[in-house]
Amino acid sequence: MATINPPKTTSTSALFDDLPTEKWINLANLYQWKGFWYRRPHLEAVMEARSSFKARDEDVILASSMKTGTTWLKALIPSIMDPNARIVGETNSDDNSDPLVQNFPNVLIPSFEIQIFAENSTYNILDMPSPRLFRTHMPYAMLPDSIKTSGCKIVYITRDPKDTVLSLWHFMNSIRKPEERPFPLNEFFESFCKGLHPFGPFHDHVLGYWKESMMRPEKILFLRYEDMKRDTSGQVKKLASFLGRPFAKEEEVAKVVWMCSFERLKNLEVNKNGVEPDAGFPKSAYFRLGVVGDWKNSLSMEMKKQLDEITCNKLEGSGLDLLN
Ligand code: PAP
């Protein structure tokens, strides 16, 4: 399929020469632009999205920092929007017509920076029928203007940064060769605390969406992973109502919750083997453990104290609590 997105409008090479740059965990150079850090291909895509993306009122944008529970929502949002997912049978069973059985979740909600606006993209977003579903790790301030000004809806998910950094560490280790050692956790953690990680600083990312969701709750639904785990049905109902697709029956809620549950997704053939082609990570790495508080198994008490202090300082006065 040929690329039929709007032609590229941004020329970026000269700009990169002038941006602050830092090495991230011996893995990639990050570039700082307007207060946030990016890998170069992601930043190029962000710039392209900002200059050419035209949101429609019916679009739904899933936004997050990395490793905060996005994949759960990559499954939940399409299922909530799909009328077939609400057809309740006698028992729950895998059905080949279920898009989650056929597709890795990243396919169901393509990413602006990893897929749609990436170099050599083949996505045709102009011909996509509405409601179009997209996802992004862009900070709120960096979103294309038309997302902010149109009637489209944004769903944001976040998570305790201690579990986020640990999940990110495991995720990055998943692309190490078997003979290579894991990235040193201390260095990885310090870098995260400094805000030096893709789409970081984490806390600034969270605050951008949080503040906007306080001002425009009809525009941005702000979710926390811990709430989703504690009260999955309640949060899924809230999400469905926000998207204008409230459930009629409790059985429908239960079905969608089951369809998108960690245990089910992790064990679906489509998610078990192979590598996700756009980002290059093993598909199984997107379904690691799926619990709250795994940080306790790897972070020291000093690390906990350090990151909790940063979180408390950064979020002070915001009304947002992220600590578990
Ligand atoms: P992404 O930014 O690369 O898309 P993201 O999906 O945000 O990653 O985060 C992955 C985390 O969500 C993993 O957490 P863990 O490392 O602590 O285990 C993953 O296990 C978890 N996850 C994925 N799918 C689900 C799900 N259906 N329910 C609960 N947690 C999930």
Short mmCIF file of N, CA and C and ligand atoms in Angstrom, two decimals, residues 64-75 106 135 137 157 159 163-164 166-168 170-171 225 229 260-263 265-266 285-291 294, ligand 1:
data_model
loop_
_atom_site.label_atom_id
_atom_site.label_comp_id
_atom_site.label_asym_id
_atom_site.label_seq_id
_atom_site.Cartn_x
_atom_site.Cartn_y
_atom_site.Cartn_z
N SER A 64 -0.62 8.62 26.91
CA SER A 64 0.03 8.08 28.11
C SER A 64 1.53 8.31 28.03
N SER A 65 2.18 8.20 29.20
CA SER A 65 3.62 7.99 29.24
C SER A 65 3.85 6.51 28.95
N MET A 66 5.09 6.14 28.66
CA MET A 66 5.35 4.72 28.40
C MET A 66 5.11 3.87 29.65
N LYS A 67 4.57 2.69 29.45
CA LYS A 67 4.44 1.62 30.45
C LYS A 67 3.51 1.95 31.63
N THR A 68 2.46 2.64 31.34
CA THR A 68 1.52 2.99 32.41
C THR A 68 0.19 2.23 32.29
N GLY A 69 0.10 1.30 31.35
CA GLY A 69 -1.13 0.52 31.20
C GLY A 69 -1.83 0.79 29.88
N THR A 70 -1.13 1.39 28.95
CA THR A 70 -1.71 1.74 27.65
C THR A 70 -2.29 0.53 26.93
N THR A 71 -1.58 -0.60 27.00
CA THR A 71 -2.00 -1.78 26.23
C THR A 71 -3.37 -2.28 26.70
N TRP A 72 -3.64 -2.14 27.96
CA TRP A 72 -4.97 -2.50 28.48
C TRP A 72 -6.04 -1.65 27.76
N LEU A 73 -5.75 -0.37 27.65
CA LEU A 73 -6.72 0.53 26.99
C LEU A 73 -6.72 0.35 25.47
N LYS A 74 -5.60 -0.13 24.91
CA LYS A 74 -5.58 -0.41 23.47
C LYS A 74 -6.58 -1.52 23.16
N ALA A 75 -6.84 -2.36 24.17
CA ALA A 75 -7.84 -3.42 24.00
C ALA A 75 -9.22 -2.93 24.40
N ASN A 106 -1.60 -3.21 19.46
CA ASN A 106 -1.03 -2.01 18.84
C ASN A 106 -1.64 -1.72 17.47
N ARG A 135 -3.35 6.53 19.18
CA ARG A 135 -2.69 6.65 20.48
C ARG A 135 -1.41 7.44 20.33
N HIS A 137 2.24 9.00 22.83
CA HIS A 137 2.94 9.30 24.09
C HIS A 137 3.29 10.80 24.14
N ILE A 157 -3.98 7.63 30.60
CA ILE A 157 -3.75 6.70 31.72
C ILE A 157 -2.36 6.92 32.31
N ARG A 159 0.18 5.94 36.15
CA ARG A 159 0.47 4.85 37.09
C ARG A 159 1.51 5.35 38.08
N ASP A 163 6.22 1.77 39.78
CA ASP A 163 5.89 0.63 38.91
C ASP A 163 6.18 0.96 37.45
N THR A 164 6.03 2.23 37.09
CA THR A 164 6.28 2.63 35.69
C THR A 164 7.76 2.44 35.34
N LEU A 166 9.96 0.56 36.73
CA LEU A 166 10.34 -0.84 36.74
C LEU A 166 9.83 -1.57 35.49
N SER A 167 8.61 -1.23 35.11
CA SER A 167 8.04 -1.83 33.90
C SER A 167 8.86 -1.42 32.67
N LEU A 168 9.28 -0.16 32.64
CA LEU A 168 10.09 0.34 31.52
C LEU A 168 11.44 -0.38 31.48
N HIS A 170 12.17 -3.43 32.60
CA HIS A 170 11.97 -4.79 32.08
C HIS A 170 11.72 -4.75 30.57
N PHE A 171 10.96 -3.77 30.14
CA PHE A 171 10.62 -3.67 28.72
C PHE A 171 11.88 -3.45 27.88
N TYR A 225 -3.90 3.52 36.65
CA TYR A 225 -3.79 2.06 36.53
C TYR A 225 -4.27 1.38 37.80
N LYS A 229 -7.18 -1.49 38.27
CA LYS A 229 -6.99 -2.81 38.84
C LYS A 229 -7.96 -3.06 40.01
N CYS A 260 -10.65 -8.13 27.77
CA CYS A 260 -9.43 -7.31 27.84
C CYS A 260 -8.58 -7.63 29.06
N SER A 261 -8.93 -8.69 29.77
CA SER A 261 -8.18 -8.99 30.99
C SER A 261 -6.75 -9.40 30.65
N PHE A 262 -5.86 -9.12 31.58
CA PHE A 262 -4.44 -9.42 31.39
C PHE A 262 -4.23 -10.90 31.07
N GLU A 263 -4.89 -11.77 31.86
CA GLU A 263 -4.66 -13.22 31.71
C GLU A 263 -5.09 -13.68 30.31
N LEU A 265 -5.44 -11.75 27.47
CA LEU A 265 -4.61 -11.18 26.41
C LEU A 265 -3.23 -11.83 26.38
N LYS A 266 -2.67 -12.02 27.55
CA LYS A 266 -1.32 -12.61 27.62
C LYS A 266 -1.28 -13.98 26.96
N ALA A 285 6.44 -8.98 25.63
CA ALA A 285 6.95 -7.99 26.60
C ALA A 285 5.88 -6.96 26.98
N TYR A 286 4.83 -6.86 26.19
CA TYR A 286 3.75 -5.93 26.52
C TYR A 286 2.82 -6.50 27.59
N PHE A 287 3.00 -7.79 27.90
CA PHE A 287 2.15 -8.46 28.90
C PHE A 287 3.07 -9.15 29.90
N ARG A 288 3.71 -8.40 30.76
CA ARG A 288 4.73 -8.96 31.63
C ARG A 288 4.10 -9.54 32.88
N LEU A 289 3.61 -8.68 33.77
CA LEU A 289 3.10 -9.15 35.07
C LEU A 289 1.70 -8.58 35.36
N GLY A 290 1.52 -7.30 35.06
CA GLY A 290 0.19 -6.70 35.18
C GLY A 290 -0.32 -6.57 36.59
N VAL A 291 0.55 -6.22 37.54
CA VAL A 291 0.09 -6.04 38.92
C VAL A 291 0.50 -4.67 39.44
N ASP A 294 4.72 -4.13 41.99
CA ASP A 294 5.87 -5.01 41.70
C ASP A 294 7.20 -4.31 41.99
P1 PAP B 1 3.43 0.81 26.19
O1 PAP B 1 3.70 2.19 26.69
O2 PAP B 1 4.63 0.17 25.53
O3 PAP B 1 2.21 0.71 25.35
P2 PAP B 1 1.96 -0.11 28.43
O4 PAP B 1 0.92 -0.97 27.86
O5 PAP B 1 1.60 1.28 28.81
O6 PAP B 1 3.22 -0.11 27.48
O7 PAP B 1 2.51 -0.79 29.75
C1 PAP B 1 2.71 -2.15 29.86
C2 PAP B 1 2.27 -2.55 31.24
O8 PAP B 1 0.85 -2.79 31.23
C3 PAP B 1 2.92 -3.84 31.66
O9 PAP B 1 3.08 -3.72 33.06
P3 PAP B 1 4.16 -4.58 33.92
O10 PAP B 1 5.47 -4.46 33.22
O11 PAP B 1 4.16 -3.95 35.27
O12 PAP B 1 3.64 -5.97 33.94
C4 PAP B 1 1.88 -4.85 31.27
O13 PAP B 1 2.01 -6.08 31.93
C5 PAP B 1 0.61 -4.12 31.65
N1 PAP B 1 -0.57 -4.64 30.95
C6 PAP B 1 -0.68 -4.97 29.64
N2 PAP B 1 -1.92 -5.40 29.38
C7 PAP B 1 -2.61 -5.36 30.53
C8 PAP B 1 -3.95 -5.71 30.91
N3 PAP B 1 -4.82 -6.18 30.03
N4 PAP B 1 -4.32 -5.52 32.20
C9 PAP B 1 -3.46 -5.05 33.11
N5 PAP B 1 -2.18 -4.71 32.82
C10 PAP B 1 -1.76 -4.86 31.55
#
